[in-house]
PDB file of C-alpha atoms in Angstrom:
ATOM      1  CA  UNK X  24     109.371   6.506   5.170  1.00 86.00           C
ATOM      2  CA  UNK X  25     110.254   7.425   1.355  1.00 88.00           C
ATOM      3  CA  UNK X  26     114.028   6.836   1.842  1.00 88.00           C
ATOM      4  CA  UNK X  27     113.563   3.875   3.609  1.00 90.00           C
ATOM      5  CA  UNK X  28     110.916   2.459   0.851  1.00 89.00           C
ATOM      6  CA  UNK X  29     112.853   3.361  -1.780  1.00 91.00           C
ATOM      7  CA  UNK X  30     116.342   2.135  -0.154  1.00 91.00           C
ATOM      8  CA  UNK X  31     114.422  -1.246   0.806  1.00 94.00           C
ATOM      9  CA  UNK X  32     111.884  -1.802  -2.336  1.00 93.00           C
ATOM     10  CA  UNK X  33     113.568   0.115  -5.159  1.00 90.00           C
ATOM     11  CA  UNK X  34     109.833   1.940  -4.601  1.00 92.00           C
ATOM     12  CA  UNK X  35     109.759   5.240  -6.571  1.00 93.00           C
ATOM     13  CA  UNK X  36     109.214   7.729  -3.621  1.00 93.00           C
ATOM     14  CA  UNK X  37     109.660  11.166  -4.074  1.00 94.00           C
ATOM     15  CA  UNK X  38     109.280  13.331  -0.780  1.00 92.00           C
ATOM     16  CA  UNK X  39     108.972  17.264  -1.368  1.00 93.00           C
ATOM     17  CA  UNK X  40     109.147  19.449   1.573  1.00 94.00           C
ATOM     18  CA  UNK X  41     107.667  22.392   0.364  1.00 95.00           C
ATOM     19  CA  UNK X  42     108.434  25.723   2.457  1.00 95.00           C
ATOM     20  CA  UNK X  43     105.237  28.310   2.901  1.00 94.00           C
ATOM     21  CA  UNK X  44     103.912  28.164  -0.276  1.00 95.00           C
ATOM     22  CA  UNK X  45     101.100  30.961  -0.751  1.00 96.00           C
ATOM     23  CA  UNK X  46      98.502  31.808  -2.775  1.00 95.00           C
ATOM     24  CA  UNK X  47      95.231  33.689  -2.237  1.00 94.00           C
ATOM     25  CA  UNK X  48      93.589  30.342  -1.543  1.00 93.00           C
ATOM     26  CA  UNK X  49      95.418  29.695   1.274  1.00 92.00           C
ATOM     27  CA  UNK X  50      93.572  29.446   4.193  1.00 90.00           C
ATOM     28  CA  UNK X  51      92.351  32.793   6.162  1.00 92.00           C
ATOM     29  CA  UNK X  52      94.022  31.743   9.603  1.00 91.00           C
ATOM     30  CA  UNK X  53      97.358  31.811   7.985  1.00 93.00           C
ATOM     31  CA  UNK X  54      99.161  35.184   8.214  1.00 95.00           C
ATOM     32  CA  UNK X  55      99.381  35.959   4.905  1.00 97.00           C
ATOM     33  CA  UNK X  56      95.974  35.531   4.057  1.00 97.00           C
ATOM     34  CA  UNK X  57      94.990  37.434   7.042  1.00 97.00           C
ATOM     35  CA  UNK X  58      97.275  40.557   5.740  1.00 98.00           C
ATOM     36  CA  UNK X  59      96.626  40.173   1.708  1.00 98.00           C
ATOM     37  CA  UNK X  60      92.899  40.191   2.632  1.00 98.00           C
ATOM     38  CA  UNK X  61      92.429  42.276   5.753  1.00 98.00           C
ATOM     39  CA  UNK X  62      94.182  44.912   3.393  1.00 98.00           C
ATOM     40  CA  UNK X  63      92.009  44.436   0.501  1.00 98.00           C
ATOM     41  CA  UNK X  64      89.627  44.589   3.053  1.00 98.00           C
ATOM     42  CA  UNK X  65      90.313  47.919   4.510  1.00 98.00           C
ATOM     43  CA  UNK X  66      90.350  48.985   0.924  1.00 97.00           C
ATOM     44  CA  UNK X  67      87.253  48.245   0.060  1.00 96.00           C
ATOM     45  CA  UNK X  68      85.771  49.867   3.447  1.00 96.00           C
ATOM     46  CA  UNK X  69      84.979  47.140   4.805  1.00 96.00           C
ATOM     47  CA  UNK X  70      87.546  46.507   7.992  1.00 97.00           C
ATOM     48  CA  UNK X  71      89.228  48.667   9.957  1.00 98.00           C
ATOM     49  CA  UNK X  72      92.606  46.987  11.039  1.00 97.00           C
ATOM     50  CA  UNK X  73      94.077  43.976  11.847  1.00 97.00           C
ATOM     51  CA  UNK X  74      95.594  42.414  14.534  1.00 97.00           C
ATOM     52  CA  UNK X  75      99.028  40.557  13.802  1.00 96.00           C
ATOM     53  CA  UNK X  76     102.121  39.287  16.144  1.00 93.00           C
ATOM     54  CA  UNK X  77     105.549  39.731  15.800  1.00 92.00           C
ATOM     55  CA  UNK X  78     106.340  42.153  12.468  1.00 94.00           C
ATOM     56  CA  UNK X  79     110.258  41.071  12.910  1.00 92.00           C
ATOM     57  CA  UNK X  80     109.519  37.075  12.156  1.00 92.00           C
ATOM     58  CA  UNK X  81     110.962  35.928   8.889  1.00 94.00           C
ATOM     59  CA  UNK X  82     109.815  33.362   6.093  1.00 95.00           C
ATOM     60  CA  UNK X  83     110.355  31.793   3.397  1.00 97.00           C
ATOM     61  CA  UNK X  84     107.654  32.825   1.570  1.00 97.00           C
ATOM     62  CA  UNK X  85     107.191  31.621  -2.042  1.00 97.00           C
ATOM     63  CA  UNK X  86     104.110  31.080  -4.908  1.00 97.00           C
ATOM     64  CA  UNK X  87     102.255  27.587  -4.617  1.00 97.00           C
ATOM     65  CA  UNK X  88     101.465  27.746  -8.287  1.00 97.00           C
ATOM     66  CA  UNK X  89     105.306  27.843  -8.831  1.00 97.00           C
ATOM     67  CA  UNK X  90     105.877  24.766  -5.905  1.00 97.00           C
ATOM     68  CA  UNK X  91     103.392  22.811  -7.386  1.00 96.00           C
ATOM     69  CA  UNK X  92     105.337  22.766 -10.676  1.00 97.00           C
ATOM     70  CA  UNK X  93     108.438  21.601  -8.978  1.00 97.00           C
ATOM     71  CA  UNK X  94     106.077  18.939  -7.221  1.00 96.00           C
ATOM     72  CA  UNK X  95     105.834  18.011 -10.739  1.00 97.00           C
ATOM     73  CA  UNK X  96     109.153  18.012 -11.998  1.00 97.00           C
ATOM     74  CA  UNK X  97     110.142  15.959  -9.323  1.00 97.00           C
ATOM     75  CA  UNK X  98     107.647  12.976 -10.032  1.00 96.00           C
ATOM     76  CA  UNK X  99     109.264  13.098 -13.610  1.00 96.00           C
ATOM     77  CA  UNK X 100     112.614  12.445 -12.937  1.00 95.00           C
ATOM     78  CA  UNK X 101     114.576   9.670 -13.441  1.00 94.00           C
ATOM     79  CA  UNK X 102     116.164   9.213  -9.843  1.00 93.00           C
ATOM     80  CA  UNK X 103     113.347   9.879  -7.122  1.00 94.00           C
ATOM     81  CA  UNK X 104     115.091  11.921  -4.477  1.00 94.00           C
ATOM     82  CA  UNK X 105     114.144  14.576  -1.734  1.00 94.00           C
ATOM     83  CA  UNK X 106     113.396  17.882  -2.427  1.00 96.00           C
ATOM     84  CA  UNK X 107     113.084  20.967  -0.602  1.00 97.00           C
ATOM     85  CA  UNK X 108     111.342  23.577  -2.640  1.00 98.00           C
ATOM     86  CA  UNK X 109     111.709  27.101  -0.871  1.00 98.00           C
ATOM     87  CA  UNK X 110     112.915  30.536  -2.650  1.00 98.00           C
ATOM     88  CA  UNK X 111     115.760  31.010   0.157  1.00 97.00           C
ATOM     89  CA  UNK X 112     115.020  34.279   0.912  1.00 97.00           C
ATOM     90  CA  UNK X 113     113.663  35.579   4.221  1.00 96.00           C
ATOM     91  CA  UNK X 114     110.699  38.188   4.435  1.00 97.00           C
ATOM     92  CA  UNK X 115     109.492  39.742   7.768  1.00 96.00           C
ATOM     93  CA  UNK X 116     106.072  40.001   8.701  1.00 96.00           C
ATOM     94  CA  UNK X 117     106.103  43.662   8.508  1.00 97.00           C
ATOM     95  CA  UNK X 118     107.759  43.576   4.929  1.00 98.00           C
ATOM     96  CA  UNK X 119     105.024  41.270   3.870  1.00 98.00           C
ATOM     97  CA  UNK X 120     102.182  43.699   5.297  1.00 98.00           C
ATOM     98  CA  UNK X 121     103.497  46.900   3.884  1.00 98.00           C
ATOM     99  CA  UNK X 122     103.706  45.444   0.136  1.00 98.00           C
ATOM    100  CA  UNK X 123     100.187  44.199   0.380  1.00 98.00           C
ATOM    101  CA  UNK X 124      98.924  47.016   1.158  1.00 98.00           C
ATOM    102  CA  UNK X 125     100.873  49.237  -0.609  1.00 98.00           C
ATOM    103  CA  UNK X 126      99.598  47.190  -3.830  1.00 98.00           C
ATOM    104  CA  UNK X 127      96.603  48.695  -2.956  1.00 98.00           C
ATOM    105  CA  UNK X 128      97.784  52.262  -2.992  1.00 97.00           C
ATOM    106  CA  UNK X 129      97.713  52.289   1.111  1.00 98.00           C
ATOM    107  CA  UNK X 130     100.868  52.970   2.065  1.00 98.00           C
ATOM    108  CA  UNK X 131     101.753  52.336   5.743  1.00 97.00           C
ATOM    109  CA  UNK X 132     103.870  53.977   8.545  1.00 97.00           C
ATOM    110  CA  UNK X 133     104.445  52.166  11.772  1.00 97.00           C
ATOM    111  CA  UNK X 134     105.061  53.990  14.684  1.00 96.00           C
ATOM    112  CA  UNK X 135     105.965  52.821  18.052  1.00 94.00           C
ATOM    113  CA  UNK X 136     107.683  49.789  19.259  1.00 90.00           C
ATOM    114  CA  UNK X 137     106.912  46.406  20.368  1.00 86.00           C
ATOM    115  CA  UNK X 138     103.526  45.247  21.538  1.00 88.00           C
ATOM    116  CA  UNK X 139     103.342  49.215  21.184  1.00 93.00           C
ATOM    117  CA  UNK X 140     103.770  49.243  17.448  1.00 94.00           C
ATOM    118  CA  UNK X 141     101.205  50.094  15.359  1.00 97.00           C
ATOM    119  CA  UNK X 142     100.762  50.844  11.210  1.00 98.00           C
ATOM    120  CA  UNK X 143      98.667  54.353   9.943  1.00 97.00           C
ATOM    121  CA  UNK X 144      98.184  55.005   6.639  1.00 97.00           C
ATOM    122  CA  UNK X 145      99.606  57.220   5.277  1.00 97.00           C
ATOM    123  CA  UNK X 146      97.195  59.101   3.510  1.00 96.00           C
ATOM    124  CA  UNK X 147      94.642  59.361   6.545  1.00 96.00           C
ATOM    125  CA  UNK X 148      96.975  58.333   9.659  1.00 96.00           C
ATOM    126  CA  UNK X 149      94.049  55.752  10.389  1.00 97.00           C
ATOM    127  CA  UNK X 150      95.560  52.753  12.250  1.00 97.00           C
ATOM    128  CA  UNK X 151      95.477  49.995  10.254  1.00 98.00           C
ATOM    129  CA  UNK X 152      97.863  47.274  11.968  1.00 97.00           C
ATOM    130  CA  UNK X 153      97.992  46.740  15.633  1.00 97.00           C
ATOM    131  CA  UNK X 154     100.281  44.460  17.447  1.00 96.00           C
ATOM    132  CA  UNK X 155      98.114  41.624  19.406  1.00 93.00           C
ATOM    133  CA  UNK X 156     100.634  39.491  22.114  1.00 89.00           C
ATOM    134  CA  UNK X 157      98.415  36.424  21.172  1.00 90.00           C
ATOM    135  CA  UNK X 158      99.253  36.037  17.991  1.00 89.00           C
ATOM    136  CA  UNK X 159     103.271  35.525  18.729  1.00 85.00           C
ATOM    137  CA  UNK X 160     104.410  32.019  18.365  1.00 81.00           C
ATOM    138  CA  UNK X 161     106.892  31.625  21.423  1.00 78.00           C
ATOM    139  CA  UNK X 162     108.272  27.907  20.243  1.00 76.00           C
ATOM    140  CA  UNK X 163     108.903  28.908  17.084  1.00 75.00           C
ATOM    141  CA  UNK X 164     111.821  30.034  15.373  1.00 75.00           C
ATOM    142  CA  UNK X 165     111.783  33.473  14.404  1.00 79.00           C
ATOM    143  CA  UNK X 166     113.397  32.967  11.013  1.00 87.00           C
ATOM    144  CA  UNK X 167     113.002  29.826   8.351  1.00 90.00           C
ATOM    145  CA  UNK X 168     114.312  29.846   5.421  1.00 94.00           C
ATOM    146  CA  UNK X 169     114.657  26.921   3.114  1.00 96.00           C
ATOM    147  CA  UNK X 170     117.447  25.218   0.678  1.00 97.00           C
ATOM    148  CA  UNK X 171     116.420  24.303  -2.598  1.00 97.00           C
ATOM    149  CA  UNK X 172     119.739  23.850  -4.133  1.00 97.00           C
ATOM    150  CA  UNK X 173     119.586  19.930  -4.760  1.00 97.00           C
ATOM    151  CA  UNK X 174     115.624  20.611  -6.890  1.00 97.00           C
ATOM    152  CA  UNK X 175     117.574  23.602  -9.125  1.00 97.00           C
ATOM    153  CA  UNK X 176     120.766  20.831  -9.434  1.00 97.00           C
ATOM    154  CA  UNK X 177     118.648  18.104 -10.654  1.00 96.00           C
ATOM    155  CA  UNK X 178     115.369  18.861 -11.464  1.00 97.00           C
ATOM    156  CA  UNK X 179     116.522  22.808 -12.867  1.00 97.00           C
ATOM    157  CA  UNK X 180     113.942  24.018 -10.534  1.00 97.00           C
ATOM    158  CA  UNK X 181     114.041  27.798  -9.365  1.00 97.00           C
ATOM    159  CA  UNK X 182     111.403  29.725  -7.124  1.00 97.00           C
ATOM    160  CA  UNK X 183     110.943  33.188  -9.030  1.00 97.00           C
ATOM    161  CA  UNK X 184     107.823  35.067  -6.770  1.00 97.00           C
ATOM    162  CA  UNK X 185     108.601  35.707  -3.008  1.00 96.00           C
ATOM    163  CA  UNK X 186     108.263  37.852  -0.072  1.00 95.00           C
ATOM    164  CA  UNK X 187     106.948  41.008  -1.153  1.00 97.00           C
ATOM    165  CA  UNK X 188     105.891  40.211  -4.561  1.00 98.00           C
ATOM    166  CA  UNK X 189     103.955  36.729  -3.310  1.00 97.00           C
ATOM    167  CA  UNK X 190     101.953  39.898  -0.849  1.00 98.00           C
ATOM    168  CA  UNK X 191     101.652  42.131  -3.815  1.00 98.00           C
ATOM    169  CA  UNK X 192      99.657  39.312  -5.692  1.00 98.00           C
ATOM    170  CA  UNK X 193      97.830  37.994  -3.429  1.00 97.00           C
ATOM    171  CA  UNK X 194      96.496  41.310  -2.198  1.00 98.00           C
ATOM    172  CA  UNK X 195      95.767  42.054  -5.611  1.00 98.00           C
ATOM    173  CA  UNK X 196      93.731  38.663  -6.052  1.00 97.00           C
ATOM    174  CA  UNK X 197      91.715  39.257  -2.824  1.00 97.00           C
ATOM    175  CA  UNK X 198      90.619  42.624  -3.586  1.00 97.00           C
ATOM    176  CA  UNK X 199      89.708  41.560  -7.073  1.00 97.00           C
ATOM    177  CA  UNK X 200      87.062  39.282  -5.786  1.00 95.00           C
ATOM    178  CA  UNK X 201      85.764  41.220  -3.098  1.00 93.00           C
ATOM    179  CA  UNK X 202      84.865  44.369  -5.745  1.00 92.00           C
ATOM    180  CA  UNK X 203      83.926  41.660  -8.008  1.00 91.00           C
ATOM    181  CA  UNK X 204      81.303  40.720  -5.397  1.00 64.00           C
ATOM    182  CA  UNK X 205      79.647  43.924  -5.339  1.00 64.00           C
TER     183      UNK X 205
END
């Protein structure tokens, strides 16, 4: 609708397709705000584990705060245009989980394979991760991973946090406030 407004109207449209952008207000039903915070979680004593789906899916993960300033850049331009705003770098499920919690000095070995696979901690060999068939996502592809060349060409924009270090903080964040609570 964009293109075709701004082809048709000379309308200044901007469309921004914005790959997972994360933070730790992101929304507890999305993965990686059920692993930043079930670890903090199981940090602070109060979880167990979790339950997540397939550890080998890959995403683009990247920091909203960062997105949003693309966002941004993009509405100041002088040519409105399409954007995709991803870091282009893939991060597994299981990558994702094991820098969130290590961030919180739990460091995790998975054993086993499959729905079979499950994460201990190191320090205690508690399980801490357990695979749950429910949560895979059969349509899906198992890897996405976006192209922001055309935002770093025009608008000099560059995702700098992903993957691992977009877990790190957000763990961080989440166990902040729960400790801060008590």
């Amino acid at each position: 609708m964009c293109r075709i407004y701004r082809d048709a109207y000379g309308v200044f449209a901007v469309n921004g397709i914005a790959y997972n952008h994360e933070s730790p207000r992101r929304g507890e039903n999305f993965v990686t705000r059920k692993i930043s915070l079930g670890a903090a979680k199981i940090r602070a004593g109060q979880l167990k584990e979790i339950s997540l789906g397939n550890l080998d899916a890959r995403r683009d993960w990247g920091w909203a705060p960062e997105y949003v300033t693309g966002m941004w850049q993009a509405l100041q331009a002088k040519q409105p245009h399409d954007y995709v705003f991803a870091t282009g770098r893939a991060c597994s499920v299981r990558e994702f989980a094991t820098a969130a919690f290590s961030a919180l000095g739990l460091e995790l070995v998975f054993k086993g394979r499959g729905k079979a696979e499950v994460a201990r901690r190191q320090d205690t060999g508690a399980v801490v991760l357990r695979i749950d068939p429910r949560f895979y996502r059969r349509v899906e592809p198992t890897t996405l991973v976006g192209d922001a060349r055309l935002a770093a060409k025009v608008l000099g924009w560059k995702a700098r946090t992903a993957g691992q270090e977009v877990a790190r903080q957000m763990a961080r964040a989440d166990y902040a406030t729960l400790t801060a609570a008590n």
